[in-house]
mmCIF file of C-alpha atoms in Angstrom:
data_model
loop_
_atom_site.group_PDB
_atom_site.id
_atom_site.type_symbol
_atom_site.label_atom_id
_atom_site.label_comp_id
_atom_site.label_asym_id
_atom_site.label_seq_id
_atom_site.Cartn_x
_atom_site.Cartn_y
_atom_site.Cartn_z
ATOM 1 C CA UNK O 1 19.844 7.376 -23.573
ATOM 2 C CA UNK O 2 21.539 5.919 -26.499
ATOM 3 C CA UNK O 3 24.859 7.489 -27.700
ATOM 4 C CA UNK O 4 23.418 8.366 -31.136
ATOM 5 C CA UNK O 5 20.363 9.918 -29.695
ATOM 6 C CA UNK O 6 20.122 13.755 -30.632
ATOM 7 C CA UNK O 7 20.289 16.196 -27.611
ATOM 8 C CA UNK O 8 16.938 17.044 -26.350
ATOM 9 C CA UNK O 9 15.127 13.886 -27.801
ATOM 10 C CA UNK O 10 15.439 12.086 -24.508
ATOM 11 C CA UNK O 11 12.719 13.897 -22.726
ATOM 12 C CA UNK O 12 10.108 13.808 -25.327
ATOM 13 C CA UNK O 13 10.667 10.126 -26.135
ATOM 14 C CA UNK O 14 10.590 9.414 -22.269
ATOM 15 C CA UNK O 15 7.221 11.266 -22.277
ATOM 16 C CA UNK O 16 6.020 9.123 -25.199
ATOM 17 C CA UNK O 17 6.974 6.015 -23.001
ATOM 18 C CA UNK O 18 5.126 7.363 -19.917
ATOM 19 C CA UNK O 19 1.858 8.320 -21.958
ATOM 20 C CA UNK O 20 2.062 5.015 -23.845
ATOM 21 C CA UNK O 21 2.244 2.866 -20.758
ATOM 22 C CA UNK O 22 -0.305 4.965 -19.086
ATOM 23 C CA UNK O 23 -2.710 4.388 -22.144
ATOM 24 C CA UNK O 24 -2.073 0.607 -21.779
ATOM 25 C CA UNK O 25 -3.205 0.773 -18.210
ATOM 26 C CA UNK O 26 -6.206 2.976 -18.797
ATOM 27 C CA UNK O 27 -7.347 0.811 -21.745
ATOM 28 C CA UNK O 28 -7.027 -2.362 -19.619
ATOM 29 C CA UNK O 29 -4.254 -3.729 -21.535
ATOM 30 C CA UNK O 30 -2.189 -3.928 -18.575
ATOM 31 C CA UNK O 31 -3.422 -4.090 -15.012
ATOM 32 C CA UNK O 32 -1.968 -4.699 -11.434
ATOM 33 C CA UNK O 33 0.621 -7.282 -11.536
ATOM 34 C CA UNK O 34 0.904 -7.427 -15.289
ATOM 35 C CA UNK O 35 4.223 -8.055 -16.845
ATOM 36 C CA UNK O 36 5.256 -5.501 -19.502
ATOM 37 C CA UNK O 37 6.120 -6.825 -22.973
ATOM 38 C CA UNK O 38 9.823 -7.512 -23.524
ATOM 39 C CA UNK O 39 11.830 -4.363 -23.972
ATOM 40 C CA UNK O 40 12.584 -4.833 -27.629
ATOM 41 C CA UNK O 41 8.920 -5.260 -28.578
ATOM 42 C CA UNK O 42 7.650 -2.493 -26.177
ATOM 43 C CA UNK O 43 10.072 -0.094 -27.577
ATOM 44 C CA UNK O 44 9.110 -0.818 -31.179
ATOM 45 C CA UNK O 45 5.411 -0.585 -30.414
ATOM 46 C CA UNK O 46 5.937 2.887 -28.748
ATOM 47 C CA UNK O 47 8.346 4.035 -31.407
ATOM 48 C CA UNK O 48 11.089 4.787 -28.897
ATOM 49 C CA UNK O 49 14.711 3.861 -28.421
ATOM 50 C CA UNK O 50 15.597 1.302 -25.761
ATOM 51 C CA UNK O 51 17.308 3.977 -23.747
ATOM 52 C CA UNK O 52 14.348 6.221 -23.855
ATOM 53 C CA UNK O 53 12.146 3.128 -22.788
ATOM 54 C CA UNK O 54 14.453 2.459 -19.913
ATOM 55 C CA UNK O 55 14.285 6.129 -18.682
ATOM 56 C CA UNK O 56 10.403 6.130 -18.931
ATOM 57 C CA UNK O 57 10.179 2.863 -16.968
ATOM 58 C CA UNK O 58 12.520 4.246 -14.272
ATOM 59 C CA UNK O 59 10.354 7.345 -13.994
ATOM 60 C CA UNK O 60 7.176 5.272 -13.624
ATOM 61 C CA UNK O 61 9.054 2.952 -11.098
ATOM 62 C CA UNK O 62 9.843 6.186 -9.131
ATOM 63 C CA UNK O 63 6.041 7.016 -9.075
ATOM 64 C CA UNK O 64 5.297 3.559 -7.928
ATOM 65 C CA UNK O 65 3.486 2.436 -11.110
ATOM 66 C CA UNK O 66 6.142 -0.165 -12.134
ATOM 67 C CA UNK O 67 8.664 -2.328 -10.462
ATOM 68 C CA UNK O 68 11.619 -4.079 -12.107
ATOM 69 C CA UNK O 69 12.441 -7.570 -10.808
ATOM 70 C CA UNK O 70 16.060 -8.607 -11.364
ATOM 71 C CA UNK O 71 16.106 -11.264 -14.118
ATOM 72 C CA UNK O 72 12.283 -11.436 -14.343
ATOM 73 C CA UNK O 73 11.247 -8.226 -16.306
ATOM 74 C CA UNK O 74 9.183 -5.258 -15.338
ATOM 75 C CA UNK O 75 5.757 -5.533 -13.811
ATOM 76 C CA UNK O 76 2.963 -3.068 -12.982
ATOM 77 C CA UNK O 77 2.666 -2.734 -9.154
ATOM 78 C CA UNK O 78 -0.520 -3.194 -7.237
ATOM 79 C CA UNK O 79 -1.323 0.457 -7.959
ATOM 80 C CA UNK O 80 -2.018 1.001 -4.314
ATOM 81 C CA UNK O 81 -3.231 4.614 -3.797
ATOM 82 C CA UNK O 82 -1.105 5.209 -0.783
ATOM 83 C CA UNK O 83 1.995 4.271 -2.805
ATOM 84 C CA UNK O 84 1.016 6.168 -5.970
ATOM 85 C CA UNK O 85 0.311 9.395 -3.807
ATOM 86 C CA UNK O 86 3.596 9.155 -1.916
ATOM 87 C CA UNK O 87 4.974 12.176 -3.720
ATOM 88 C CA UNK O 88 2.354 14.266 -2.053
ATOM 89 C CA UNK O 89 4.344 13.626 1.057
ATOM 90 C CA UNK O 90 7.318 15.412 -0.353
ATOM 91 C CA UNK O 91 5.240 18.528 -1.263
ATOM 92 C CA UNK O 92 3.858 18.471 2.382
ATOM 93 C CA UNK O 93 7.352 18.150 3.871
ATOM 94 C CA UNK O 94 8.370 21.304 1.811
ATOM 95 C CA UNK O 95 5.432 23.234 3.373
ATOM 96 C CA UNK O 96 6.648 22.639 7.037
ATOM 97 C CA UNK O 97 6.740 24.520 9.423
ATOM 98 C CA UNK O 98 5.903 27.944 7.998
ATOM 99 C CA UNK O 99 2.750 26.786 6.039
ATOM 100 C CA UNK O 100 1.518 24.085 8.437
ATOM 101 C CA UNK O 101 -1.803 25.938 8.740
ATOM 102 C CA UNK O 102 -2.358 25.629 4.833
ATOM 103 C CA UNK O 103 -1.856 21.847 5.121
ATOM 104 C CA UNK O 104 -4.195 21.799 8.095
ATOM 105 C CA UNK O 105 -6.727 23.615 6.094
ATOM 106 C CA UNK O 106 -6.714 21.134 3.311
ATOM 107 C CA UNK O 107 -6.826 18.340 5.794
ATOM 108 C CA UNK O 108 -9.969 19.893 7.340
ATOM 109 C CA UNK O 109 -11.685 19.942 3.971
ATOM 110 C CA UNK O 110 -10.896 16.299 3.209
ATOM 111 C CA UNK O 111 -11.469 14.950 6.615
ATOM 112 C CA UNK O 112 -14.880 16.587 6.948
ATOM 113 C CA UNK O 113 -16.003 14.782 3.820
ATOM 114 C CA UNK O 114 -14.310 11.525 4.836
ATOM 115 C CA UNK O 115 -16.280 11.650 8.238
ATOM 116 C CA UNK O 116 -19.569 12.237 6.222
ATOM 117 C CA UNK O 117 -18.818 9.189 3.943
ATOM 118 C CA UNK O 118 -17.789 7.032 6.912
ATOM 119 C CA UNK O 119 -21.035 7.765 8.867
ATOM 120 C CA UNK O 120 -22.847 5.916 6.128
ATOM 121 C CA UNK O 121 -20.296 3.186 5.415
ATOM 122 C CA UNK O 122 -18.287 2.169 8.504
ATOM 123 C CA UNK O 123 -18.826 -1.302 9.951
ATOM 124 C CA UNK O 124 -19.360 -2.308 13.556
ATOM 125 C CA UNK O 125 -15.663 -3.475 13.673
ATOM 126 C CA UNK O 126 -14.526 -0.052 12.655
ATOM 127 C CA UNK O 127 -16.689 1.471 15.265
ATOM 128 C CA UNK O 128 -15.153 -0.903 17.848
ATOM 129 C CA UNK O 129 -11.708 0.201 16.820
ATOM 130 C CA UNK O 130 -12.595 3.912 17.207
ATOM 131 C CA UNK O 131 -13.952 3.176 20.687
ATOM 132 C CA UNK O 132 -10.747 1.108 21.581
ATOM 133 C CA UNK O 133 -8.525 4.135 20.473
ATOM 134 C CA UNK O 134 -10.475 6.704 22.532
ATOM 135 C CA UNK O 135 -10.286 4.346 25.512
ATOM 136 C CA UNK O 136 -6.525 4.418 25.136
ATOM 137 C CA UNK O 137 -6.651 8.122 25.212
ATOM 138 C CA UNK O 138 -8.841 8.023 28.531
ATOM 139 C CA UNK O 139 -6.042 6.106 29.918
ATOM 140 C CA UNK O 140 -3.457 8.703 28.927
ATOM 141 C CA UNK O 141 -5.580 11.551 30.391
ATOM 142 C CA UNK O 142 -5.568 9.726 33.656
ATOM 143 C CA UNK O 143 -1.808 10.287 34.012
ATOM 144 C CA UNK O 144 -2.317 14.201 33.914
ATOM 145 C CA UNK O 145 -0.208 16.234 34.651
ATOM 146 C CA UNK O 146 2.476 13.700 33.347
ATOM 147 C CA UNK O 147 0.559 12.423 30.374
ATOM 148 C CA UNK O 148 2.455 11.082 27.487
ATOM 149 C CA UNK O 149 1.716 13.767 24.685
ATOM 150 C CA UNK O 150 3.302 11.896 21.934
ATOM 151 C CA UNK O 151 1.254 8.647 22.848
ATOM 152 C CA UNK O 152 -1.809 10.973 22.593
ATOM 153 C CA UNK O 153 -0.875 12.223 19.050
ATOM 154 C CA UNK O 154 -0.202 8.813 18.021
ATOM 155 C CA UNK O 155 -3.772 7.688 19.160
ATOM 156 C CA UNK O 156 -5.119 10.909 17.545
ATOM 157 C CA UNK O 157 -3.638 9.943 14.298
ATOM 158 C CA UNK O 158 -4.975 6.361 14.480
ATOM 159 C CA UNK O 159 -8.445 7.764 15.108
ATOM 160 C CA UNK O 160 -8.350 9.875 12.117
ATOM 161 C CA UNK O 161 -6.921 7.160 9.860
ATOM 162 C CA UNK O 162 -9.568 4.763 10.789
ATOM 163 C CA UNK O 163 -12.250 7.292 9.909
ATOM 164 C CA UNK O 164 -10.480 7.954 6.591
ATOM 165 C CA UNK O 165 -10.270 4.230 5.749
ATOM 166 C CA UNK O 166 -13.944 3.809 6.668
ATOM 167 C CA UNK O 167 -14.852 6.340 4.133
ATOM 168 C CA UNK O 168 -14.693 3.584 1.463
ATOM 169 C CA UNK O 169 -12.545 5.928 -0.782
ATOM 170 C CA UNK O 170 -8.933 4.670 -0.914
ATOM 171 C CA UNK O 171 -7.471 7.677 -2.647
ATOM 172 C CA UNK O 172 -9.136 9.961 -0.134
ATOM 173 C CA UNK O 173 -7.882 7.990 2.639
ATOM 174 C CA UNK O 174 -4.343 7.766 1.220
ATOM 175 C CA UNK O 175 -4.190 11.680 0.987
ATOM 176 C CA UNK O 176 -5.609 12.048 4.507
ATOM 177 C CA UNK O 177 -2.903 9.476 5.741
ATOM 178 C CA UNK O 178 -0.093 11.501 4.190
ATOM 179 C CA UNK O 179 -1.439 14.867 5.671
ATOM 180 C CA UNK O 180 -2.134 13.420 9.151
ATOM 181 C CA UNK O 181 1.392 12.310 9.427
ATOM 182 C CA UNK O 182 2.827 15.548 8.199
ATOM 183 C CA UNK O 183 0.914 17.731 10.737
ATOM 184 C CA UNK O 184 2.125 15.617 13.695
ATOM 185 C CA UNK O 185 4.493 18.405 14.881
ATOM 186 C CA UNK O 186 1.876 21.188 14.782
ATOM 187 C CA UNK O 187 -0.534 19.093 16.731
ATOM 188 C CA UNK O 188 2.119 18.130 19.355
ATOM 189 C CA UNK O 189 3.114 21.762 19.845
ATOM 190 C CA UNK O 190 -0.447 22.665 20.512
ATOM 191 C CA UNK O 191 -0.780 19.885 23.124
ATOM 192 C CA UNK O 192 2.495 21.080 24.747
ATOM 193 C CA UNK O 193 1.458 24.755 24.686
ATOM 194 C CA UNK O 194 -2.219 24.215 25.469
ATOM 195 C CA UNK O 195 -2.467 21.341 27.958
ATOM 196 C CA UNK O 196 -6.350 21.848 28.143
ATOM 197 C CA UNK O 197 -6.562 21.165 24.325
ATOM 198 C CA UNK O 198 -5.876 17.487 24.846
ATOM 199 C CA UNK O 199 -9.012 17.003 26.850
ATOM 200 C CA UNK O 200 -10.885 19.229 24.491
ATOM 201 C CA UNK O 201 -9.687 17.187 21.623
ATOM 202 C CA UNK O 202 -10.905 14.012 23.236
ATOM 203 C CA UNK O 203 -14.301 15.530 23.966
ATOM 204 C CA UNK O 204 -14.444 16.453 20.208
ATOM 205 C CA UNK O 205 -13.388 12.915 19.268
ATOM 206 C CA UNK O 206 -16.159 11.541 21.421
ATOM 207 C CA UNK O 207 -18.619 13.948 19.787
ATOM 208 C CA UNK O 208 -17.424 12.802 16.270
ATOM 209 C CA UNK O 209 -17.732 9.130 17.299
ATOM 210 C CA UNK O 210 -21.343 9.731 18.425
ATOM 211 C CA UNK O 211 -22.470 11.085 15.172
ATOM 212 C CA UNK O 212 -20.664 8.293 13.309
ATOM 213 C CA UNK O 213 -22.411 5.636 15.586
ATOM 214 C CA UNK O 214 -25.775 7.349 14.598
ATOM 215 C CA UNK O 215 -24.696 7.271 10.987
ATOM 216 C CA UNK O 216 -25.527 10.910 10.596
ATOM 217 C CA UNK O 217 -23.208 12.173 7.796
ATOM 218 C CA UNK O 218 -24.065 15.970 8.014
ATOM 219 C CA UNK O 219 -23.411 16.128 11.860
ATOM 220 C CA UNK O 220 -20.359 14.080 11.575
ATOM 221 C CA UNK O 221 -18.969 16.352 8.846
ATOM 222 C CA UNK O 222 -19.609 19.453 11.104
ATOM 223 C CA UNK O 223 -18.094 17.832 14.177
ATOM 224 C CA UNK O 224 -14.951 16.869 12.351
ATOM 225 C CA UNK O 225 -14.602 20.341 10.639
ATOM 226 C CA UNK O 226 -15.005 22.126 14.050
ATOM 227 C CA UNK O 227 -12.552 19.772 15.719
ATOM 228 C CA UNK O 228 -9.829 20.272 13.078
ATOM 229 C CA UNK O 229 -10.496 24.150 12.940
ATOM 230 C CA UNK O 230 -8.853 24.398 16.395
ATOM 231 C CA UNK O 231 -5.481 22.999 15.559
ATOM 232 C CA UNK O 232 -5.614 24.992 12.333
ATOM 233 C CA UNK O 233 -6.328 28.228 14.099
ATOM 234 C CA UNK O 234 -3.652 27.503 16.619
ATOM 235 C CA UNK O 235 -1.063 26.821 13.907
ATOM 236 C CA UNK O 236 -1.835 30.036 12.070
ATOM 237 C CA UNK O 237 -1.464 31.979 15.291
ATOM 238 C CA UNK O 238 1.763 30.292 16.380
ATOM 239 C CA UNK O 239 3.450 29.577 13.078
ATOM 240 C CA UNK O 240 6.787 31.089 14.273
ATOM 241 C CA UNK O 241 6.835 29.151 17.476
ATOM 242 C CA UNK O 242 6.484 25.591 15.949
ATOM 243 C CA UNK O 243 10.077 24.008 16.032
ATOM 244 C CA UNK O 244 11.534 22.580 13.083
ATOM 245 C CA UNK O 245 12.479 18.765 13.020
ATOM 246 C CA UNK O 246 15.910 18.143 14.263
#
């Protein structure tokens, strides 16, 4: 903020900067990798002070829209959905652990749709990846009763992320990726508390994979929804038992 800028003006001018650059993006004047005009020219175009322009740029950088390269100016990022949706992770973290079931409910709705989309779009390579992941889980199950539950959750996470990516919808996949990571604790606690749930989950994974291999979107959607409902109901029933992160 410049020294001669009246109190309260900074926020409105910063909003002007954010909206102005957003319009330049939506109109196609700027795109991924584009360099912003020099500070003096851009500030004049937007009708703001240089101080407010810098504040707006910092705000957009925090959101993953812009990046400032020392001595080389400011550029639009790749606008990768995963990076742009990263603030969702902060919201998800604030919901834990008391409202884990709420996140799991959102995850169920989104992943059911991603499974339906994946059933019509996934490649043979992606099917192969899913088979590989479930083969890893089969190996983990063989070590029962001393199975590595964290390794199981890691494999479970990878299985769901592959399906989300195979949906062909990057924003949807990015949101699911964030939610899957944030529900790790609830899923691990269920695996610890209900050891039979690990084999049950693997059977459900196999059923989901069967429908994906058949390219049946409706049955894939149903299988995924039923699968995720189990951990959601567990989380709701045991909300007070799920430990906090240390």
